[in-house]
């Protein structure tokens, strides 16, 4: 009989413990579901009337073109502009900065990653290889000319524009004093 009373007491205690555990689990599940649904709802519902405007503004900011950093002058220099061809008397047919770039086929341009298709100029070592310059010469183009330094052979701040032939260089470029902007200093 004592064993039976102990067993019933133990059984009653265990039922109460299980009941308390069930209550704690139920409270825990309710708390978790309430918290999760709150987070879920806050992610789904956005009562901000400017949400669309903000997305458009962000898209414009991402695609915004920074003209000043790309085309703003880092330096302005004055020098003479002359012209030369790959087969001039003192020319080797190779560029000093890019020896493997083929100019013997008559090309006078280079496709730069940032500035696109630009003219090729020679300069002194005052300008590093890969420097981008911008200058205007009305008899060559009504638009400013972008060029990249890929060759050497001149002195000071002078530039020598790669031309299709010596005859073209002499007749169309000659020697003219220019003021030019340095847009990028080397690669």
mmCIF file of C-alpha atoms in Angstrom, residues 15-124:
data_model
loop_
_atom_site.group_PDB
_atom_site.id
_atom_site.type_symbol
_atom_site.label_atom_id
_atom_site.label_comp_id
_atom_site.label_asym_id
_atom_site.label_seq_id
_atom_site.Cartn_x
_atom_site.Cartn_y
_atom_site.Cartn_z
ATOM 1 C CA UNK A 15 1.841 15.093 -14.363
ATOM 2 C CA UNK A 16 2.274 18.553 -12.804
ATOM 3 C CA UNK A 17 5.864 18.795 -14.083
ATOM 4 C CA UNK A 18 4.753 17.796 -17.592
ATOM 5 C CA UNK A 19 1.932 20.325 -17.406
ATOM 6 C CA UNK A 20 4.404 23.078 -16.435
ATOM 7 C CA UNK A 21 6.776 22.007 -19.217
ATOM 8 C CA UNK A 22 3.905 22.076 -21.728
ATOM 9 C CA UNK A 23 2.981 25.594 -20.562
ATOM 10 C CA UNK A 24 6.593 26.766 -20.949
ATOM 11 C CA UNK A 25 6.795 25.214 -24.419
ATOM 12 C CA UNK A 26 3.504 26.844 -25.381
ATOM 13 C CA UNK A 27 4.702 30.248 -24.116
ATOM 14 C CA UNK A 28 8.007 29.769 -25.961
ATOM 15 C CA UNK A 29 6.244 28.881 -29.226
ATOM 16 C CA UNK A 30 3.914 31.875 -28.887
ATOM 17 C CA UNK A 31 6.836 34.206 -28.225
ATOM 18 C CA UNK A 32 8.789 32.852 -31.188
ATOM 19 C CA UNK A 33 5.820 33.037 -33.543
ATOM 20 C CA UNK A 34 4.950 36.556 -32.397
ATOM 21 C CA UNK A 35 8.528 37.729 -32.873
ATOM 22 C CA UNK A 36 8.885 35.995 -36.240
ATOM 23 C CA UNK A 37 5.610 37.340 -37.566
ATOM 24 C CA UNK A 38 6.551 40.834 -36.427
ATOM 25 C CA UNK A 39 9.867 40.663 -38.284
ATOM 26 C CA UNK A 40 8.195 39.078 -41.279
ATOM 27 C CA UNK A 41 5.516 41.756 -41.372
ATOM 28 C CA UNK A 42 8.024 44.567 -41.007
ATOM 29 C CA UNK A 43 9.913 43.191 -43.985
ATOM 30 C CA UNK A 44 6.816 42.833 -46.118
ATOM 31 C CA UNK A 45 4.964 46.002 -45.242
ATOM 32 C CA UNK A 46 6.678 49.293 -45.824
ATOM 33 C CA UNK A 47 4.404 52.257 -45.266
ATOM 34 C CA UNK A 48 7.020 54.698 -46.539
ATOM 35 C CA UNK A 49 5.355 56.672 -49.353
ATOM 36 C CA UNK A 50 8.796 57.631 -50.709
ATOM 37 C CA UNK A 51 9.959 54.051 -51.165
ATOM 38 C CA UNK A 52 9.699 54.170 -54.970
ATOM 39 C CA UNK A 53 11.438 57.547 -55.118
ATOM 40 C CA UNK A 54 14.243 56.217 -52.922
ATOM 41 C CA UNK A 55 14.749 53.217 -55.228
ATOM 42 C CA UNK A 56 14.868 55.462 -58.276
ATOM 43 C CA UNK A 57 17.284 57.831 -56.556
ATOM 44 C CA UNK A 58 19.504 54.918 -55.569
ATOM 45 C CA UNK A 59 19.485 53.562 -59.137
ATOM 46 C CA UNK A 60 20.440 56.981 -60.468
ATOM 47 C CA UNK A 61 23.223 57.278 -57.910
ATOM 48 C CA UNK A 62 24.631 53.886 -58.892
ATOM 49 C CA UNK A 63 24.571 54.793 -62.590
ATOM 50 C CA UNK A 64 25.736 58.358 -62.027
ATOM 51 C CA UNK A 65 28.616 59.289 -64.306
ATOM 52 C CA UNK A 66 31.390 61.143 -62.528
ATOM 53 C CA UNK A 67 32.389 63.454 -65.378
ATOM 54 C CA UNK A 68 34.771 65.529 -63.287
ATOM 55 C CA UNK A 69 36.955 62.642 -62.141
ATOM 56 C CA UNK A 70 37.197 61.269 -65.686
ATOM 57 C CA UNK A 71 37.438 64.445 -67.775
ATOM 58 C CA UNK A 72 38.571 67.051 -65.244
ATOM 59 C CA UNK A 73 42.102 68.340 -65.862
ATOM 60 C CA UNK A 74 44.669 67.059 -63.362
ATOM 61 C CA UNK A 75 47.257 69.379 -64.892
ATOM 62 C CA UNK A 76 47.494 71.845 -67.803
ATOM 63 C CA UNK A 77 50.671 72.147 -69.885
ATOM 64 C CA UNK A 78 51.868 74.176 -72.875
ATOM 65 C CA UNK A 79 54.022 72.695 -75.648
ATOM 66 C CA UNK A 80 54.373 72.196 -79.366
ATOM 67 C CA UNK A 81 52.375 69.613 -81.260
ATOM 68 C CA UNK A 82 54.003 67.945 -84.246
ATOM 69 C CA UNK A 83 53.176 64.824 -86.206
ATOM 70 C CA UNK A 84 55.055 61.655 -87.108
ATOM 71 C CA UNK A 85 54.415 58.337 -88.816
ATOM 72 C CA UNK A 86 55.527 54.817 -87.849
ATOM 73 C CA UNK A 87 58.025 54.771 -90.737
ATOM 74 C CA UNK A 88 59.728 58.133 -90.199
ATOM 75 C CA UNK A 89 63.528 58.169 -90.685
ATOM 76 C CA UNK A 90 64.333 57.836 -86.961
ATOM 77 C CA UNK A 91 61.349 55.625 -86.066
ATOM 78 C CA UNK A 92 61.535 51.898 -85.440
ATOM 79 C CA UNK A 93 57.894 51.125 -86.153
ATOM 80 C CA UNK A 94 57.410 50.129 -82.502
ATOM 81 C CA UNK A 95 55.996 52.082 -79.593
ATOM 82 C CA UNK A 96 58.285 52.721 -76.630
ATOM 83 C CA UNK A 97 55.548 51.998 -74.070
ATOM 84 C CA UNK A 98 53.919 49.046 -75.873
ATOM 85 C CA UNK A 99 56.521 47.331 -78.022
ATOM 86 C CA UNK A 100 54.133 44.601 -79.136
ATOM 87 C CA UNK A 101 51.336 46.962 -80.298
ATOM 88 C CA UNK A 102 51.278 46.888 -84.108
ATOM 89 C CA UNK A 103 51.340 50.345 -85.703
ATOM 90 C CA UNK A 104 53.013 49.275 -88.954
ATOM 91 C CA UNK A 105 49.551 48.549 -90.375
ATOM 92 C CA UNK A 106 48.757 52.288 -90.344
ATOM 93 C CA UNK A 107 46.800 52.430 -87.084
ATOM 94 C CA UNK A 108 46.992 55.726 -85.237
ATOM 95 C CA UNK A 109 44.630 54.948 -82.361
ATOM 96 C CA UNK A 110 44.515 52.847 -79.218
ATOM 97 C CA UNK A 111 41.446 51.429 -77.476
ATOM 98 C CA UNK A 112 41.782 52.447 -73.813
ATOM 99 C CA UNK A 113 39.592 50.665 -71.215
ATOM 100 C CA UNK A 114 38.406 53.927 -69.679
ATOM 101 C CA UNK A 115 38.514 56.505 -72.487
ATOM 102 C CA UNK A 116 37.726 54.314 -75.485
ATOM 103 C CA UNK A 117 39.358 54.866 -78.876
ATOM 104 C CA UNK A 118 42.018 57.583 -78.472
ATOM 105 C CA UNK A 119 44.843 58.926 -80.637
ATOM 106 C CA UNK A 120 48.466 57.975 -79.893
ATOM 107 C CA UNK A 121 51.102 60.571 -79.005
ATOM 108 C CA UNK A 122 54.763 60.528 -78.176
ATOM 109 C CA UNK A 123 56.056 62.644 -75.307
ATOM 110 C CA UNK A 124 59.120 63.053 -73.165
#
